[in-house]
């Protein structure tokens, strides 16, 4: 049984809301939506924002590598080496690399790669970690092999570079990378279950849901609103994925039967409630002539 909803549902409108981009068409219970949706595509707004994030991330990464070059070809060649300048540059390089990685991950959630292209999928999702290695590994090696620094200076500068560089690599890794296949599956699932590509989320949440009556979206929030939109629009709003509890939510709060949920999980349309009664009715006329 659905809970009494107290929050306002706000429809998210984008240029793609009336088009086919990022949408899955399905007519719930009509039986004519058995074909899977084409590959998921981002909304024009999401594509544009992802491009902007990637450009900014690229600039930040170039600045990080430029900072590394300054540290290697200028600071480490001074006699004596300016330790505090070296440490300051290391911190700046780390901040630039990490900020770039954060923006790059956001872009990948707006416009993910496909798993079909294995190399591109890996590079696109782990590029932040790769850049961090490029920005720090040569610097760390040259710090410890520098002949103009004593052991104490090498230890201080080297440990700081290892800690910051290790953090940049760890934050650059995407441990659960998004994919076109994931988003396509979510769009198909929602459309098969509900008959349309509409999901629900809150501004502070990280996932989206199949109806507006689930407890998670009805908890008190700062703006006290539930947002409604397509799967593409949910991802454009920064939501990572469909909730893993969609099956229990669909049955307990959204008014769907376990049979409908199981049908969707099996990759078929949710059965109409009167389907069992229609089958025998259609078979009876065919049996009568056979008896004569």
C-alpha positions as a Python dict, from the first residue, in 0.01 Angstrom:
ca = {
    (1, 'X'): (0, 0, 0),
    (2, 'X'): (134, 342, -95),
    (3, 'X'): (199, 590, 184),
    (4, 'X'): (21, 923, 193),
    (5, 'X'): (242, 1159, 0),
    (6, 'X'): (298, 1496, 163),
    (7, 'X'): (566, 1642, -61),
    (8, 'X'): (511, 1825, -387),
    (9, 'X'): (609, 1643, -709),
    (10, 'X'): (792, 1872, -953),
    (11, 'X'): (829, 1772, -1319),
    (12, 'X'): (1179, 1827, -1453),
    (13, 'X'): (1155, 1973, -1802),
    (14, 'X'): (1439, 1968, -2054),
    (15, 'X'): (1459, 1999, -2430),
    (16, 'X'): (1466, 1620, -2450),
    (17, 'X'): (1150, 1568, -2247),
    (18, 'X'): (931, 1575, -2558),
    (19, 'X'): (1180, 1397, -2782),
    (20, 'X'): (1334, 1056, -2810),
    (21, 'X'): (1673, 1135, -2662),
    (22, 'X'): (1732, 945, -2341),
    (23, 'X'): (1380, 801, -2347),
    (24, 'X'): (1224, 459, -2373),
    (25, 'X'): (876, 431, -2522),
    (26, 'X'): (642, 173, -2376),
    (27, 'X'): (269, 133, -2339),
    (28, 'X'): (206, -28, -2007),
    (29, 'X'): (0, -345, -2028),
    (30, 'X'): (-69, -306, -2400),
    (31, 'X'): (166, -585, -2503),
    (32, 'X'): (323, -383, -2787),
    (33, 'X'): (632, -262, -2601),
    (34, 'X'): (826, -586, -2602),
    (35, 'X'): (1107, -451, -2817),
    (36, 'X'): (1398, -323, -2610),
    (37, 'X'): (1475, 46, -2630),
    (38, 'X'): (1764, 164, -2845),
    (39, 'X'): (2088, 248, -2670),
    (40, 'X'): (2054, 518, -2408),
    (41, 'X'): (2160, 867, -2511),
    (42, 'X'): (2210, 1170, -2284),
    (43, 'X'): (1989, 1476, -2305),
    (44, 'X'): (2136, 1769, -2501),
    (45, 'X'): (2176, 1958, -2173),
    (46, 'X'): (2361, 1667, -2013),
    (47, 'X'): (2587, 1630, -2317),
    (48, 'X'): (2668, 1999, -2311),
    (49, 'X'): (2738, 2000, -1938),
    (50, 'X'): (2955, 1689, -1967),
    (51, 'X'): (3159, 1855, -2242),
    (52, 'X'): (3203, 2164, -2025),
    (53, 'X'): (3318, 1956, -1727),
    (54, 'X'): (3565, 1764, -1944),
    (55, 'X'): (3716, 2082, -2088),
    (56, 'X'): (3762, 2230, -1740),
    (57, 'X'): (3907, 1902, -1611),
    (58, 'X'): (4148, 1889, -1905),
    (59, 'X'): (4268, 2243, -1836),
    (60, 'X'): (4318, 2164, -1466),
    (61, 'X'): (4513, 1850, -1552),
    (62, 'X'): (4734, 2042, -1796),
    (63, 'X'): (4805, 2295, -1521),
    (64, 'X'): (4890, 2010, -1282),
    (65, 'X'): (5139, 1863, -1529),
    (66, 'X'): (5278, 2212, -1595),
    (67, 'X'): (5328, 2248, -1220),
    (68, 'X'): (5510, 1916, -1216),
    (69, 'X'): (5736, 2040, -1497),
    (70, 'X'): (5816, 2356, -1300),
    (71, 'X'): (5902, 2147, -993),
    (72, 'X'): (6124, 1909, -1193),
    (73, 'X'): (6301, 2148, -1430),
    (74, 'X'): (6332, 2452, -1206),
    (75, 'X'): (6282, 2390, -834),
    (76, 'X'): (6475, 2062, -816),
    (77, 'X'): (6762, 2212, -1019),
    (78, 'X'): (6819, 2495, -775),
    (79, 'X'): (7112, 2482, -536),
    (80, 'X'): (7004, 2462, -263),
    (81, 'X'): (6654, 2332, -337),
    (82, 'X'): (6379, 2554, -196),
    (83, 'X'): (6198, 2291, 13),
    (84, 'X'): (5893, 2502, 95),
    (85, 'X'): (5843, 2602, -268),
    (86, 'X'): (5865, 2234, -365),
    (87, 'X'): (5607, 2139, -101),
    (88, 'X'): (5378, 2423, -208),
    (89, 'X'): (5395, 2315, -572),
    (90, 'X'): (5321, 1956, -471),
    (91, 'X'): (5007, 2066, -287),
    (92, 'X'): (4893, 2277, -584),
    (93, 'X'): (4954, 1989, -826),
    (94, 'X'): (4746, 1760, -604),
    (95, 'X'): (4460, 2009, -576),
    (96, 'X'): (4449, 2057, -954),
    (97, 'X'): (4462, 1682, -1024),
    (98, 'X'): (4191, 1597, -771),
    (99, 'X'): (3955, 1877, -880),
    (100, 'X'): (3996, 1767, -1241),
    (101, 'X'): (3915, 1407, -1146),
    (102, 'X'): (3598, 1511, -962),
    (103, 'X'): (3474, 1706, -1264),
    (104, 'X'): (3569, 1424, -1502),
    (105, 'X'): (3368, 1173, -1296),
    (106, 'X'): (3067, 1405, -1303),
    (107, 'X'): (3099, 1428, -1680),
    (108, 'X'): (3110, 1048, -1710),
    (109, 'X'): (2784, 1019, -1517),
    (110, 'X'): (2618, 1266, -1751),
    (111, 'X'): (2761, 1107, -2067),
    (112, 'X'): (2899, 757, -1996),
    (113, 'X'): (3105, 533, -2222),
    (114, 'X'): (2991, 198, -2358),
    (115, 'X'): (3132, -128, -2228),
    (116, 'X'): (3143, -256, -2585),
    (117, 'X'): (3459, -51, -2641),
    (118, 'X'): (3668, -199, -2360),
    (119, 'X'): (3974, 23, -2401),
    (120, 'X'): (3779, 348, -2423),
    (121, 'X'): (3557, 244, -2133),
    (122, 'X'): (3860, 182, -1911),
    (123, 'X'): (4053, 493, -2013),
    (124, 'X'): (3752, 727, -1994),
    (125, 'X'): (3656, 608, -1646),
    (126, 'X'): (4006, 581, -1498),
    (127, 'X'): (4167, 882, -1668),
    (128, 'X'): (4179, 1075, -1341),
    (129, 'X'): (4397, 807, -1181),
    (130, 'X'): (4617, 787, -1493),
    (131, 'X'): (4675, 1164, -1490),
    (132, 'X'): (4756, 1156, -1118),
    (133, 'X'): (5023, 891, -1178),
    (134, 'X'): (5172, 1101, -1460),
    (135, 'X'): (5166, 1414, -1242),
    (136, 'X'): (5332, 1256, -937),
    (137, 'X'): (5540, 948, -1016),
    (138, 'X'): (5826, 1125, -1202),
    (139, 'X'): (5830, 1398, -937),
    (140, 'X'): (5854, 1147, -651),
    (141, 'X'): (6136, 956, -822),
    (142, 'X'): (6335, 1274, -888),
    (143, 'X'): (6287, 1398, -532),
    (144, 'X'): (6446, 1083, -389),
    (145, 'X'): (6728, 1082, -647),
    (146, 'X'): (6810, 1453, -618),
    (147, 'X'): (7175, 1515, -525),
    (148, 'X'): (7121, 1867, -392),
    (149, 'X'): (6885, 1763, -109),
    (150, 'X'): (6989, 1599, 215),
    (151, 'X'): (6817, 1294, 359),
    (152, 'X'): (6581, 1493, 580),
    (153, 'X'): (6466, 1715, 294),
    (154, 'X'): (6411, 1413, 70),
    (155, 'X'): (6209, 1240, 342),
    (156, 'X'): (5986, 1543, 404),
    (157, 'X'): (5925, 1630, 39),
    (158, 'X'): (5903, 1267, -72),
    (159, 'X'): (5654, 1159, 193),
    (160, 'X'): (5433, 1462, 128),
    (161, 'X'): (5440, 1391, -246),
    (162, 'X'): (5359, 1022, -190),
    (163, 'X'): (5064, 1102, 40),
    (164, 'X'): (4917, 1368, -187),
    (165, 'X'): (4988, 1169, -503),
    (166, 'X'): (4840, 853, -353),
    (167, 'X'): (4529, 1045, -255),
    (168, 'X'): (4499, 1191, -605),
    (169, 'X'): (4525, 844, -759),
    (170, 'X'): (4271, 697, -516),
    (171, 'X'): (4025, 979, -581),
    (172, 'X'): (4085, 952, -955),
    (173, 'X'): (3983, 586, -969),
    (174, 'X'): (3615, 525, -1049),
    (175, 'X'): (3526, 217, -847),
    (176, 'X'): (3176, 186, -992),
    (177, 'X'): (3193, 338, -1340),
    (178, 'X'): (2867, 413, -1523),
    (179, 'X'): (2798, 279, -1870),
    (180, 'X'): (2556, 324, -2158),
    (181, 'X'): (2444, -35, -2097),
    (182, 'X'): (2354, 41, -1735),
    (183, 'X'): (2148, 345, -1831),
    (184, 'X'): (1977, 158, -2116),
    (185, 'X'): (1883, -126, -1882),
    (186, 'X'): (1740, 120, -1631),
    (187, 'X'): (1531, 296, -1898),
    (188, 'X'): (1397, -36, -2029),
    (189, 'X'): (1317, -163, -1680),
    (190, 'X'): (1129, 150, -1577),
    (191, 'X'): (935, 168, -1905),
    (192, 'X'): (837, -200, -1892),
    (193, 'X'): (721, -172, -1532),
    (194, 'X'): (538, 160, -1541),
    (195, 'X'): (458, 208, -1910),
    (196, 'X'): (665, 525, -1939),
    (197, 'X'): (1017, 646, -1877),
    (198, 'X'): (953, 839, -1556),
    (199, 'X'): (1143, 810, -1229),
    (200, 'X'): (1152, 1004, -902),
    (201, 'X'): (1426, 1145, -682),
    (202, 'X'): (1513, 1413, -429),
    (203, 'X'): (1781, 1680, -452),
    (204, 'X'): (1989, 1530, -172),
    (205, 'X'): (1956, 1163, -274),
    (206, 'X'): (2203, 973, -491),
    (207, 'X'): (1956, 727, -652),
    (208, 'X'): (1614, 742, -819),
    (209, 'X'): (1295, 539, -769),
    (210, 'X'): (1008, 395, -976),
    (211, 'X'): (726, 591, -808),
    (212, 'X'): (670, 896, -589),
    (213, 'X'): (518, 705, -297),
    (214, 'X'): (829, 530, -166),
    (215, 'X'): (940, 637, 184),
    (216, 'X'): (1289, 747, 77),
    (217, 'X'): (1166, 1033, -143),
    (218, 'X'): (899, 1136, 108),
    (219, 'X'): (1139, 1196, 394),
    (220, 'X'): (1163, 1558, 504),
    (221, 'X'): (1411, 1750, 291),
    (222, 'X'): (1532, 2107, 261),
    (223, 'X'): (1317, 2198, -41),
    (224, 'X'): (1042, 1945, 48),
    (225, 'X'): (1002, 1842, -316),
    (226, 'X'): (1008, 1520, -518),
    (227, 'X'): (1145, 1550, -871),
    (228, 'X'): (994, 1359, -1164),
    (229, 'X'): (1171, 1302, -1493),
    (230, 'X'): (1317, 1052, -1736),
    (231, 'X'): (1612, 829, -1653),
    (232, 'X'): (1827, 1063, -1864),
    (233, 'X'): (1705, 1363, -1665),
    (234, 'X'): (1769, 1183, -1336),
    (235, 'X'): (2129, 1116, -1435),
    (236, 'X'): (2162, 1474, -1558),
    (237, 'X'): (2051, 1581, -1210),
    (238, 'X'): (2344, 1388, -1063),
    (239, 'X'): (2169, 1066, -959),
    (240, 'X'): (2396, 762, -995),
    (241, 'X'): (2151, 479, -1060),
    (242, 'X'): (1813, 320, -999),
    (243, 'X'): (1774, 212, -637),
    (244, 'X'): (1871, -149, -571),
    (245, 'X'): (1546, -183, -373),
    (246, 'X'): (1321, -111, -672),
    (247, 'X'): (1160, -457, -658),
    (248, 'X'): (1037, -432, -299),
    (249, 'X'): (942, -66, -346),
    (250, 'X'): (737, -150, -657),
    (251, 'X'): (539, -416, -467),
    (252, 'X'): (509, -249, -126),
    (253, 'X'): (458, 115, -222),
    (254, 'X'): (392, 155, -595),
    (255, 'X'): (97, -80, -644),
    (256, 'X'): (263, -342, -866),
    (257, 'X'): (226, -715, -812),
    (258, 'X'): (511, -959, -765),
    (259, 'X'): (414, -1115, -1099),
    (260, 'X'): (461, -782, -1275),
    (261, 'X'): (799, -732, -1112),
    (262, 'X'): (911, -1084, -1202),
    (263, 'X'): (797, -1030, -1561),
    (264, 'X'): (1007, -715, -1586),
    (265, 'X'): (1307, -893, -1435),
    (266, 'X'): (1266, -1165, -1697),
    (267, 'X'): (1285, -900, -1970),
    (268, 'X'): (916, -902, -2065),
    (269, 'X'): (632, -654, -2027),
    (270, 'X'): (445, -655, -1699),
    (271, 'X'): (132, -867, -1751),
    (272, 'X'): (-205, -699, -1751),
    (273, 'X'): (-429, -792, -1457),
    (274, 'X'): (-693, -948, -1685),
    (275, 'X'): (-446, -1149, -1896),
    (276, 'X'): (-527, -1488, -1740),
    (277, 'X'): (-898, -1442, -1816),
    (278, 'X'): (-837, -1349, -2180),
    (279, 'X'): (-644, -1662, -2276),
    (280, 'X'): (-921, -1921, -2224),
    (281, 'X'): (-1180, -1688, -2383),
    (282, 'X'): (-974, -1669, -2700),
    (283, 'X'): (-918, -2045, -2714),
    (284, 'X'): (-1285, -2155, -2675),
    (285, 'X'): (-1404, -2066, -3029),
    (286, 'X'): (-1117, -2269, -3174),
    (287, 'X'): (-1213, -2576, -2968),
    (288, 'X'): (-1585, -2578, -3067),
    (289, 'X'): (-1538, -2661, -3438),
    (290, 'X'): (-1286, -2930, -3345),
    (291, 'X'): (-1555, -3109, -3145),
    (292, 'X'): (-1801, -3131, -3442),
}
